[in-house]
PDB file of C-alpha atoms in Angstrom:
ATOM      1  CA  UNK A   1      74.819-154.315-274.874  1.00 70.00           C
ATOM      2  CA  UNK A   2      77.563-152.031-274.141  1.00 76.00           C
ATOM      3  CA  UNK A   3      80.807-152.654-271.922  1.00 83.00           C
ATOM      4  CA  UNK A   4      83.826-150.854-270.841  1.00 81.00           C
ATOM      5  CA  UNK A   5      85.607-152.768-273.335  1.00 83.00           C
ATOM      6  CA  UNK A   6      83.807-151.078-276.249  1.00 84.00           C
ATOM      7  CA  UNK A   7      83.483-147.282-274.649  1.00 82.00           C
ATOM      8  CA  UNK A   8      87.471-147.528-274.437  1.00 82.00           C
ATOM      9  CA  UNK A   9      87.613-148.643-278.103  1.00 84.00           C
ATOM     10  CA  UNK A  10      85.439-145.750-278.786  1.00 83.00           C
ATOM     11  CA  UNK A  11      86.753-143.465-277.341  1.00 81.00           C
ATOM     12  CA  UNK A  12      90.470-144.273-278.880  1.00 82.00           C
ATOM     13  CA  UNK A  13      88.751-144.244-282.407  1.00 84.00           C
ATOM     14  CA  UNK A  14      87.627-140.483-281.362  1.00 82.00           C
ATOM     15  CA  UNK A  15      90.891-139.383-279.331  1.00 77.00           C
ATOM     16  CA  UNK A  16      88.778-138.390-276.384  1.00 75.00           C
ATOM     17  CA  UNK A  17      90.322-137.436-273.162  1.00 66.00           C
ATOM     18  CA  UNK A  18      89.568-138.567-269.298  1.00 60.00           C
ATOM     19  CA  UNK A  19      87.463-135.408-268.060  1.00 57.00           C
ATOM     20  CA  UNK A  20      89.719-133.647-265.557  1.00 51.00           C
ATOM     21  CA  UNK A  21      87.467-133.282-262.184  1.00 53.00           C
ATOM     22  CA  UNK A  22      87.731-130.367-260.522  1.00 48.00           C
ATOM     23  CA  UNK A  23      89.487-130.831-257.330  1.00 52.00           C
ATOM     24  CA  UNK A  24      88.512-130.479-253.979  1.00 57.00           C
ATOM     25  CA  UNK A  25      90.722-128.482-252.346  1.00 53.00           C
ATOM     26  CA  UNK A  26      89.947-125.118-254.622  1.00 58.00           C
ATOM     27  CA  UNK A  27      93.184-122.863-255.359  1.00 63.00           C
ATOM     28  CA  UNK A  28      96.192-123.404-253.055  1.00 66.00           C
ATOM     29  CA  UNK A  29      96.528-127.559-252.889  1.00 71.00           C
ATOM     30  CA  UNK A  30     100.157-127.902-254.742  1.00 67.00           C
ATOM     31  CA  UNK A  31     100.192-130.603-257.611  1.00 62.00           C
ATOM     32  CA  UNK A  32     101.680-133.745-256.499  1.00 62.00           C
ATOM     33  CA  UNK A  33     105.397-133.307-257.703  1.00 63.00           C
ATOM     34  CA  UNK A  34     108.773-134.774-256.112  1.00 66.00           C
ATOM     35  CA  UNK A  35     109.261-132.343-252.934  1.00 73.00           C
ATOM     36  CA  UNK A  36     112.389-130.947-252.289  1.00 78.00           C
ATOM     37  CA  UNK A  37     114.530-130.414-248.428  1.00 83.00           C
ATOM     38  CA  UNK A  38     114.385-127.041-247.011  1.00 86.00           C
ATOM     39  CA  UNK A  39     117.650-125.253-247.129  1.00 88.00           C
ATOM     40  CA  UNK A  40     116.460-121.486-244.997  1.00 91.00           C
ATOM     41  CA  UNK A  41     113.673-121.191-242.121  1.00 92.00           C
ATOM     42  CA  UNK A  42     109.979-120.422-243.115  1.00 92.00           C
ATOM     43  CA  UNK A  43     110.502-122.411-246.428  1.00 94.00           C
ATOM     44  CA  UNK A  44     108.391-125.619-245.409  1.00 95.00           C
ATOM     45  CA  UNK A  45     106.359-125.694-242.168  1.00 96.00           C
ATOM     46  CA  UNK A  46     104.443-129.541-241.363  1.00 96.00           C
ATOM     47  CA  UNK A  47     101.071-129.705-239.662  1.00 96.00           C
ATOM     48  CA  UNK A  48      99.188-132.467-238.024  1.00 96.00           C
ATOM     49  CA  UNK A  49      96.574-133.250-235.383  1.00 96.00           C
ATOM     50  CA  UNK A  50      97.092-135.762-231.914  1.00 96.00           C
ATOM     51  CA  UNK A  51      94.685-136.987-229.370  1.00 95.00           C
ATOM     52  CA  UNK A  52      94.840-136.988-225.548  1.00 96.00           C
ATOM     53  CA  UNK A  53      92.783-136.862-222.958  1.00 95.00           C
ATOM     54  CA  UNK A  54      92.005-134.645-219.526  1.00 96.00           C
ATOM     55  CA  UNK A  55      92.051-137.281-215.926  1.00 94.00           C
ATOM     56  CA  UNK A  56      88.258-137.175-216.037  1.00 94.00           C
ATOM     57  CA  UNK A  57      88.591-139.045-219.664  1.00 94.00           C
ATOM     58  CA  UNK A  58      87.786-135.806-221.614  1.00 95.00           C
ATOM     59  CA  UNK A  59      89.449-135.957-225.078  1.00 95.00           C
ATOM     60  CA  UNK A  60      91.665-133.658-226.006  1.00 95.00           C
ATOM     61  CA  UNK A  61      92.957-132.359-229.888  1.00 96.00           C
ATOM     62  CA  UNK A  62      96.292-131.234-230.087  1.00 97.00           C
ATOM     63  CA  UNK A  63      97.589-129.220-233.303  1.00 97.00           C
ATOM     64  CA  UNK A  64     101.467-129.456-233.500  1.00 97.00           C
ATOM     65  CA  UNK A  65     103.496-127.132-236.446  1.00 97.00           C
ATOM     66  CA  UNK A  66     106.977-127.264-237.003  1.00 96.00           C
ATOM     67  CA  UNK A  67     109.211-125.869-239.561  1.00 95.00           C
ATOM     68  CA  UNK A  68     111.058-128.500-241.500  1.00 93.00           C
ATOM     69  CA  UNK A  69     114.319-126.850-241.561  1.00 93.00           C
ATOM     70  CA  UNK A  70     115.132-125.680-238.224  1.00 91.00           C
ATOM     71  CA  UNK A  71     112.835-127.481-236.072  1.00 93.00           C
ATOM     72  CA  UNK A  72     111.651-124.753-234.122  1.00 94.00           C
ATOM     73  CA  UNK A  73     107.582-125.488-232.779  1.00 95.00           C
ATOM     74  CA  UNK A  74     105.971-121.855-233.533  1.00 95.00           C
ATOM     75  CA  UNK A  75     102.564-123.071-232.497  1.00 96.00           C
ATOM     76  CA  UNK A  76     100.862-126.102-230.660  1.00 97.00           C
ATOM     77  CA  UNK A  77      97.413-125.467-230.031  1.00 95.00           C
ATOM     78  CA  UNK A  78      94.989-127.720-227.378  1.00 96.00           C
ATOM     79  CA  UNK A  79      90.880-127.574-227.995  1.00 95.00           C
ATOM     80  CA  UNK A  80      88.034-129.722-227.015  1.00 95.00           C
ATOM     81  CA  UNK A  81      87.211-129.636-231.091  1.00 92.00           C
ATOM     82  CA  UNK A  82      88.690-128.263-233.746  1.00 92.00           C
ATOM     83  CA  UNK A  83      87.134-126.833-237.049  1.00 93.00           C
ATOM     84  CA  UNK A  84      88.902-125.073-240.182  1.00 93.00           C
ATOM     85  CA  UNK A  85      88.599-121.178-238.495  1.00 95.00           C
ATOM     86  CA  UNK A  86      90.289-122.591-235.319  1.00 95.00           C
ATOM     87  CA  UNK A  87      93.557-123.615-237.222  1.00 96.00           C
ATOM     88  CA  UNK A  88      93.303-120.492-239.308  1.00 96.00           C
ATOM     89  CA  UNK A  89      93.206-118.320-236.054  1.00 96.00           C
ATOM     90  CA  UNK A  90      96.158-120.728-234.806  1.00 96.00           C
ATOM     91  CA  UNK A  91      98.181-120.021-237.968  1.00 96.00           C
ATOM     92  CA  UNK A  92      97.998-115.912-237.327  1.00 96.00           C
ATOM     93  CA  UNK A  93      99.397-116.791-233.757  1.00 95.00           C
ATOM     94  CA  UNK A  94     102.220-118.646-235.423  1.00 95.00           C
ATOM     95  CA  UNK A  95     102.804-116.320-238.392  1.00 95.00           C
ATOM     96  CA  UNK A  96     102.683-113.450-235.579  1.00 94.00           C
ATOM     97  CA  UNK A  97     106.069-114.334-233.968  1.00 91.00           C
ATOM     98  CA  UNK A  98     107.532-116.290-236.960  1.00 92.00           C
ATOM     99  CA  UNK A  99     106.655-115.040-240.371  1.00 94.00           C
ATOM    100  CA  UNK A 100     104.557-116.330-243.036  1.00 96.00           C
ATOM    101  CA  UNK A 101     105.879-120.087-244.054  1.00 96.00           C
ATOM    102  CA  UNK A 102     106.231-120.812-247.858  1.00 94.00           C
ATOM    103  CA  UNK A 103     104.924-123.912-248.021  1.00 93.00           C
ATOM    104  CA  UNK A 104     102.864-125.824-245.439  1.00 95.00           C
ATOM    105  CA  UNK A 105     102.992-129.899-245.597  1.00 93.00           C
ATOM    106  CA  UNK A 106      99.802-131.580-243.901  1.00 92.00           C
ATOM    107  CA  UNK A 107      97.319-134.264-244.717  1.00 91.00           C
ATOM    108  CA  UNK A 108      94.016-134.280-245.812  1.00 89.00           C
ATOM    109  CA  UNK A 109      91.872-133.985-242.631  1.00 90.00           C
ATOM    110  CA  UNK A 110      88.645-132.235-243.097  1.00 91.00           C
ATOM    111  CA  UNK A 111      90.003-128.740-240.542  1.00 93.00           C
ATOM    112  CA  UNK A 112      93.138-128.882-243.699  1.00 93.00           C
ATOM    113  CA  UNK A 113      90.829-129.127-246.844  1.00 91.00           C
ATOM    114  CA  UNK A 114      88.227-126.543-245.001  1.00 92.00           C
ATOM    115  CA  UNK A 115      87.249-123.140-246.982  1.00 92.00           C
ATOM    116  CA  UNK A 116      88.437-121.423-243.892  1.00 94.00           C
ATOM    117  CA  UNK A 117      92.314-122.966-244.312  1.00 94.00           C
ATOM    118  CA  UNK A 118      92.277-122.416-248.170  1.00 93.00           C
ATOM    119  CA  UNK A 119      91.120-119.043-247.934  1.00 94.00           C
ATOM    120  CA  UNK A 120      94.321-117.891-245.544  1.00 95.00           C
ATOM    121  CA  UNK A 121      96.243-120.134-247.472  1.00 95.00           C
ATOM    122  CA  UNK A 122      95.730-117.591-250.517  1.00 94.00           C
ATOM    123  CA  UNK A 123      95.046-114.565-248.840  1.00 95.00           C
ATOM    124  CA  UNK A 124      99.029-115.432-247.699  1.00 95.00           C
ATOM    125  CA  UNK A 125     100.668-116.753-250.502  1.00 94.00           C
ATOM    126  CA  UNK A 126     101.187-120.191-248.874  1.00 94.00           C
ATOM    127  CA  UNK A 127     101.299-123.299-250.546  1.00 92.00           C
ATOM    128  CA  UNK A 128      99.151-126.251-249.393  1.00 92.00           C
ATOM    129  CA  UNK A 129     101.246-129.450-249.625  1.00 91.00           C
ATOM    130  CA  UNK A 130      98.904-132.475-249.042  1.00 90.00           C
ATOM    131  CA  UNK A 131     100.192-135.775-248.319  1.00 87.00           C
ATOM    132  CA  UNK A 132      99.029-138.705-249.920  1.00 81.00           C
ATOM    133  CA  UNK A 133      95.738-140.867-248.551  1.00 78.00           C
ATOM    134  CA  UNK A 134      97.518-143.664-246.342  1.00 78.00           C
ATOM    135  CA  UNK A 135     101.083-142.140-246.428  1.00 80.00           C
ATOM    136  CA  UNK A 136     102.296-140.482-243.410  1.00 77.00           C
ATOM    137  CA  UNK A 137     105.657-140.964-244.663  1.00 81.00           C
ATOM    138  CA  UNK A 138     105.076-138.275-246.570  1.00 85.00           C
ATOM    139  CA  UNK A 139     104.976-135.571-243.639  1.00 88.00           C
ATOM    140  CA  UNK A 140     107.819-137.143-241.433  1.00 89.00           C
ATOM    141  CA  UNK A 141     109.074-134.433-239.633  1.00 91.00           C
ATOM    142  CA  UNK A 142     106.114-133.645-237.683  1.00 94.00           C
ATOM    143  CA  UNK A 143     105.064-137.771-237.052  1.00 93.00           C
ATOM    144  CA  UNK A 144     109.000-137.396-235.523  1.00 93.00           C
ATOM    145  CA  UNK A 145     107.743-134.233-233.305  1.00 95.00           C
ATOM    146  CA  UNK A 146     104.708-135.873-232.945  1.00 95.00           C
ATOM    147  CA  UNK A 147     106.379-138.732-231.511  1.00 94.00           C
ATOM    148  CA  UNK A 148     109.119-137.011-228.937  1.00 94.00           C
ATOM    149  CA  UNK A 149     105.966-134.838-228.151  1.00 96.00           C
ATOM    150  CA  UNK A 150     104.255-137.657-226.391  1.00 96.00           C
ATOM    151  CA  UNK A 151     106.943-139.064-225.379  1.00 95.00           C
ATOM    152  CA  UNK A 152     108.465-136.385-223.230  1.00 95.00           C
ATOM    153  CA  UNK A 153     105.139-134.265-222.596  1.00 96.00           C
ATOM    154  CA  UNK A 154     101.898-136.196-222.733  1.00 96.00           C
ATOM    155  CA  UNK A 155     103.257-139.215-220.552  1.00 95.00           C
ATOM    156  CA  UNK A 156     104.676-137.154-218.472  1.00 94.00           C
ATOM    157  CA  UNK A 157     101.801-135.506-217.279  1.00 94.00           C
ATOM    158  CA  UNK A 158      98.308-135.927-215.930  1.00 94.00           C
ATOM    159  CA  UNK A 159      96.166-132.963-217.477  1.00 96.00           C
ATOM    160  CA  UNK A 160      93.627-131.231-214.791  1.00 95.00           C
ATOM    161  CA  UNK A 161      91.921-129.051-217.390  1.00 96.00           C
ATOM    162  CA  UNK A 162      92.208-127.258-220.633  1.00 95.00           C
ATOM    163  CA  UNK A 163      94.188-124.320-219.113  1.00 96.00           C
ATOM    164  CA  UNK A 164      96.244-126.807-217.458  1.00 96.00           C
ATOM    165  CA  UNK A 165      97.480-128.812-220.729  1.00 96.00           C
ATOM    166  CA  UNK A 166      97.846-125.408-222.390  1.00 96.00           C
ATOM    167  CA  UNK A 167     100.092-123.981-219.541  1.00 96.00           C
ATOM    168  CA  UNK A 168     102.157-127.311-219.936  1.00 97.00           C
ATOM    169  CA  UNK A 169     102.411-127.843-223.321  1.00 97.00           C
ATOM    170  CA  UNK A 170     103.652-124.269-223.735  1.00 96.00           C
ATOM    171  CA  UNK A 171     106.084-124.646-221.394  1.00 96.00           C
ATOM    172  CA  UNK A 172     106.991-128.030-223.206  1.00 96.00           C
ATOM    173  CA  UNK A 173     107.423-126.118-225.979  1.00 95.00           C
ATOM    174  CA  UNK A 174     109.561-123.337-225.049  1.00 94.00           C
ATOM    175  CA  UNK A 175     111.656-125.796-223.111  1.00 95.00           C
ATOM    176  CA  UNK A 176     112.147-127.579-226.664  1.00 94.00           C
ATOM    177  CA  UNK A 177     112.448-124.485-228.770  1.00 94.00           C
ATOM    178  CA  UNK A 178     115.312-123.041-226.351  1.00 92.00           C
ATOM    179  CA  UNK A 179     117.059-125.672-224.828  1.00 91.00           C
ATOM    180  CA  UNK A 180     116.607-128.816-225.813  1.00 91.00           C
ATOM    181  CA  UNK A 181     119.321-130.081-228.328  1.00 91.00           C
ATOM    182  CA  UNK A 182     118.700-131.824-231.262  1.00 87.00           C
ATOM    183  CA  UNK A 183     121.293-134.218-232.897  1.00 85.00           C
ATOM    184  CA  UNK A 184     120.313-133.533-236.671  1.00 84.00           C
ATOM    185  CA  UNK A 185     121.575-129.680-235.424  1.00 87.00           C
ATOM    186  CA  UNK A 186     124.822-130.778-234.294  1.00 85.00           C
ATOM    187  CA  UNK A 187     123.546-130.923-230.736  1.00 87.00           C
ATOM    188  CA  UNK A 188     121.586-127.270-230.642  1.00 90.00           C
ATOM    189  CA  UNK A 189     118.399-126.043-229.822  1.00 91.00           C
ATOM    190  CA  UNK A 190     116.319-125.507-232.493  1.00 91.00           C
ATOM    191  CA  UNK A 191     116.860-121.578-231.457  1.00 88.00           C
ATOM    192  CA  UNK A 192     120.429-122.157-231.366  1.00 89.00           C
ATOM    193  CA  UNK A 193     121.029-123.116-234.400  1.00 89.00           C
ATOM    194  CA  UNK A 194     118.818-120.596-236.265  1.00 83.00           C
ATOM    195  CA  UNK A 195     120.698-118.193-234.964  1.00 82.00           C
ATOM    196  CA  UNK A 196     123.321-119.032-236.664  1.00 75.00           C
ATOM    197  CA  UNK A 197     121.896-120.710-239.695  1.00 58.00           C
ATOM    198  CA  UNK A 198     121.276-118.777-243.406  1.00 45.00           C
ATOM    199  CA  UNK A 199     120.032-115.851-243.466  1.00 45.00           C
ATOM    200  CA  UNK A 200     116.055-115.747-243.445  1.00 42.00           C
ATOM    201  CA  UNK A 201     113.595-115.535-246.250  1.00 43.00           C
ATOM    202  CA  UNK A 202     112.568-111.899-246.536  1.00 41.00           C
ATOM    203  CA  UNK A 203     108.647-113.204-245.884  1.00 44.00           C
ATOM    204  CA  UNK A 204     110.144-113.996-242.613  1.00 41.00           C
ATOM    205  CA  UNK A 205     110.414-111.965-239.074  1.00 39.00           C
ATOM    206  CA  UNK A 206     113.810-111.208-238.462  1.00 39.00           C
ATOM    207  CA  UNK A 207     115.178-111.661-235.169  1.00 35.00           C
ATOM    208  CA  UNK A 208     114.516-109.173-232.234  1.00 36.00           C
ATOM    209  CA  UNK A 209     117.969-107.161-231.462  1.00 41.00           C
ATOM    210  CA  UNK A 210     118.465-106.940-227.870  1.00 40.00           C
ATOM    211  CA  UNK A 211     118.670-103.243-226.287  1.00 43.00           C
ATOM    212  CA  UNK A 212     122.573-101.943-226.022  1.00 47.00           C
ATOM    213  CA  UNK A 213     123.999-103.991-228.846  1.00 45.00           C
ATOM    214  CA  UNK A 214     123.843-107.207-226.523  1.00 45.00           C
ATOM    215  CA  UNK A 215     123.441-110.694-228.196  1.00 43.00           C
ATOM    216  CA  UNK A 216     120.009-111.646-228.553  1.00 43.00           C
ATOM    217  CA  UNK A 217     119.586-114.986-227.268  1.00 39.00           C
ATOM    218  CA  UNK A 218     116.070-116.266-228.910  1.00 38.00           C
ATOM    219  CA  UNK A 219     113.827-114.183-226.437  1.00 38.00           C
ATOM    220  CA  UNK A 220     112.679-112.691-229.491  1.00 37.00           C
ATOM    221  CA  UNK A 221     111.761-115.801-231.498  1.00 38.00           C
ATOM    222  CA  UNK A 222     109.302-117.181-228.747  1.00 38.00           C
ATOM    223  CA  UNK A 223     106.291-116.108-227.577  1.00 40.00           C
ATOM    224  CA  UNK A 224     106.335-115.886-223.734  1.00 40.00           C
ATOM    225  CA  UNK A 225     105.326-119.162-222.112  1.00 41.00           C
ATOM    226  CA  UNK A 226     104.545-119.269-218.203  1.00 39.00           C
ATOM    227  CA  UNK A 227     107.981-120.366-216.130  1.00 40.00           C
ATOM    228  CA  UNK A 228     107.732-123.766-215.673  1.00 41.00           C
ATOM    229  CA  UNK A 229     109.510-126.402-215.043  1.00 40.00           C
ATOM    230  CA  UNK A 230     110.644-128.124-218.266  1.00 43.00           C
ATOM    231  CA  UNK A 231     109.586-131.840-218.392  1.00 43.00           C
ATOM    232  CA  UNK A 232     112.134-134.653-216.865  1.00 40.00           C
ATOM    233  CA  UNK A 233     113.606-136.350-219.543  1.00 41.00           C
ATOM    234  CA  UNK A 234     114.774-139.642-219.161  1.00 38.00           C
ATOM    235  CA  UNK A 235     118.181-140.449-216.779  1.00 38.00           C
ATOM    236  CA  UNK A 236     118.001-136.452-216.474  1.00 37.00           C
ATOM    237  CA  UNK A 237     117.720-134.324-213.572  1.00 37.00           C
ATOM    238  CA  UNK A 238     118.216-130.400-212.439  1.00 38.00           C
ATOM    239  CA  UNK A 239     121.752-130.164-210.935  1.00 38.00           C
ATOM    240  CA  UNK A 240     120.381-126.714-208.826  1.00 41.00           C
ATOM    241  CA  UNK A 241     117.129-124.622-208.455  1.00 43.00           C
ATOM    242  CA  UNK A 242     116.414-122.716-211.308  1.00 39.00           C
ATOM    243  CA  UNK A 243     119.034-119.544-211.915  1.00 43.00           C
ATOM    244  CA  UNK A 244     117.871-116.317-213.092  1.00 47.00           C
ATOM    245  CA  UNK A 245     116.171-116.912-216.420  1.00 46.00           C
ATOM    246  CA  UNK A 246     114.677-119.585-216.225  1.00 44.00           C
ATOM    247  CA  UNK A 247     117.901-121.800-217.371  1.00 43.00           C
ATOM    248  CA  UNK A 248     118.638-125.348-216.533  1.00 44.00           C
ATOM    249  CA  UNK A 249     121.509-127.517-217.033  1.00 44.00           C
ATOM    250  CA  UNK A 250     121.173-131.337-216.332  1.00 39.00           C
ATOM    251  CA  UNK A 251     123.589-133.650-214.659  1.00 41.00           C
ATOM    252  CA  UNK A 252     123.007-137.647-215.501  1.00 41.00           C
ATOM    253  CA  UNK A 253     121.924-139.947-213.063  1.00 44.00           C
ATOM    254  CA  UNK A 254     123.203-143.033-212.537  1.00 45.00           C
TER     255      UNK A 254
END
């Protein structure tokens, strides 16, 4: 009879190896190595999935990408389902007004490990960065913009349909991109401070110059979201009707 204690002997005696199995995510999953803070936009993007629901109890999936050094939101996507070519066409919408992202950290759903996501994934010279099984620590920034994402937009809103959440979410969104500050950026909007951060990897879109030589103010950096009015954030409210622009400053309320 043979056990595991003699095929180990065995295969010391012969200086055999452990066969290497091929892994499962083909040619762009990024050996596991220490991972390293972005220092310039469009070095590390994170990617993730959340649940809601419609009123009638319809469930909802909710794709949320944010870049790990500026905090900008280029995409969140809302579907009934989503499959591997659905996140592929929602990384083109996101790559469209941003740039292509170096590296993209997500875990190992079955839409992240698809053909479909692999395939872009080399076709654009991005890096997958899988997490490890059981360790969402390891993609933090977007469980922390997953988290202020429900907190001040899916709470805060009863959803009537699909073009409904998708109206408000992107108006969530812009709202956060533009004007919400952020205290790891001294206070800024995510847009704020990329305006003034280092200067962008060439992979990335550079900013849009406005016409005349005038200042551009992150119009560019956006894609248009319907005006809307951004969500009420805690002890917050909108000192005046909305000015020209669709700018708002907040007064606190006792």
């Amino acid at each position: 009879m043979v056990n595991h204690k003699r095929v180990y002997r065995l295969y010391c005696l012969e200086g055999l190896q452990m066969r290497q199995k091929p892994p499962r995510r083909r040619v762009k999953a990024k050996l596991r190595e220490d991972r390293t803070e972005a220092t310039r936009p469009n070095q590390c993007w994170s990617m993730d999935f959340m649940a809601d629901e419609l009123f009638d109890g319809r469930r909802l999936r909710l794709l949320t990408i944010v870049d790990n050094f500026s905090r900008v939101s280029p995409f969140i996507g809302a579907g009934f389902r989503y499959k591997g070519y659905n996140v592929v066409a929602a990384l083109n919408l996101a790559v469209v007004h941003y740039g292509v992202p170096e590296r993209i950290q997500l875990d190992n759903g079955p839409e992240f490990i698809s053909k479909e996501v692999d395939l872009w994934a080399y076709a654009h010279g991005v890096v997958l960065d899988f997490s490890r099984p059981g360790k969402p620590t390891d993609n933090a920034f977007i469980e922390s913009f997953n988290s202020r994402f429900r907190q001040e937009c899916l709470n805060e809103h009863w959803f009537l349909s699909l073009e409904d959440a998708k109206e408000k979410i992107e108006a969530w969104r812009g709202h956060y991109n533009e004007q919400r500050p952020h205290s790891s950026l001294g206070y800024r909007s995510p847009v704020e401070y990329l305006s003034g951060a280092l200067p962008p990897n060439p992979r990335s879109l550079s900013l849009l110059e406005a016409p005349d030589g005038q200042e551009n103010k992150g119009q560019g950096m956006c894609p248009a979201h319907p005006a809307a009015s951004p969500p009420r954030r805690s002890g917050c409210s909108p000192a005046a009707p909305y000015p020209q622009g669709g700018q708002v400053e907040y007064t606190m309320t006792p």
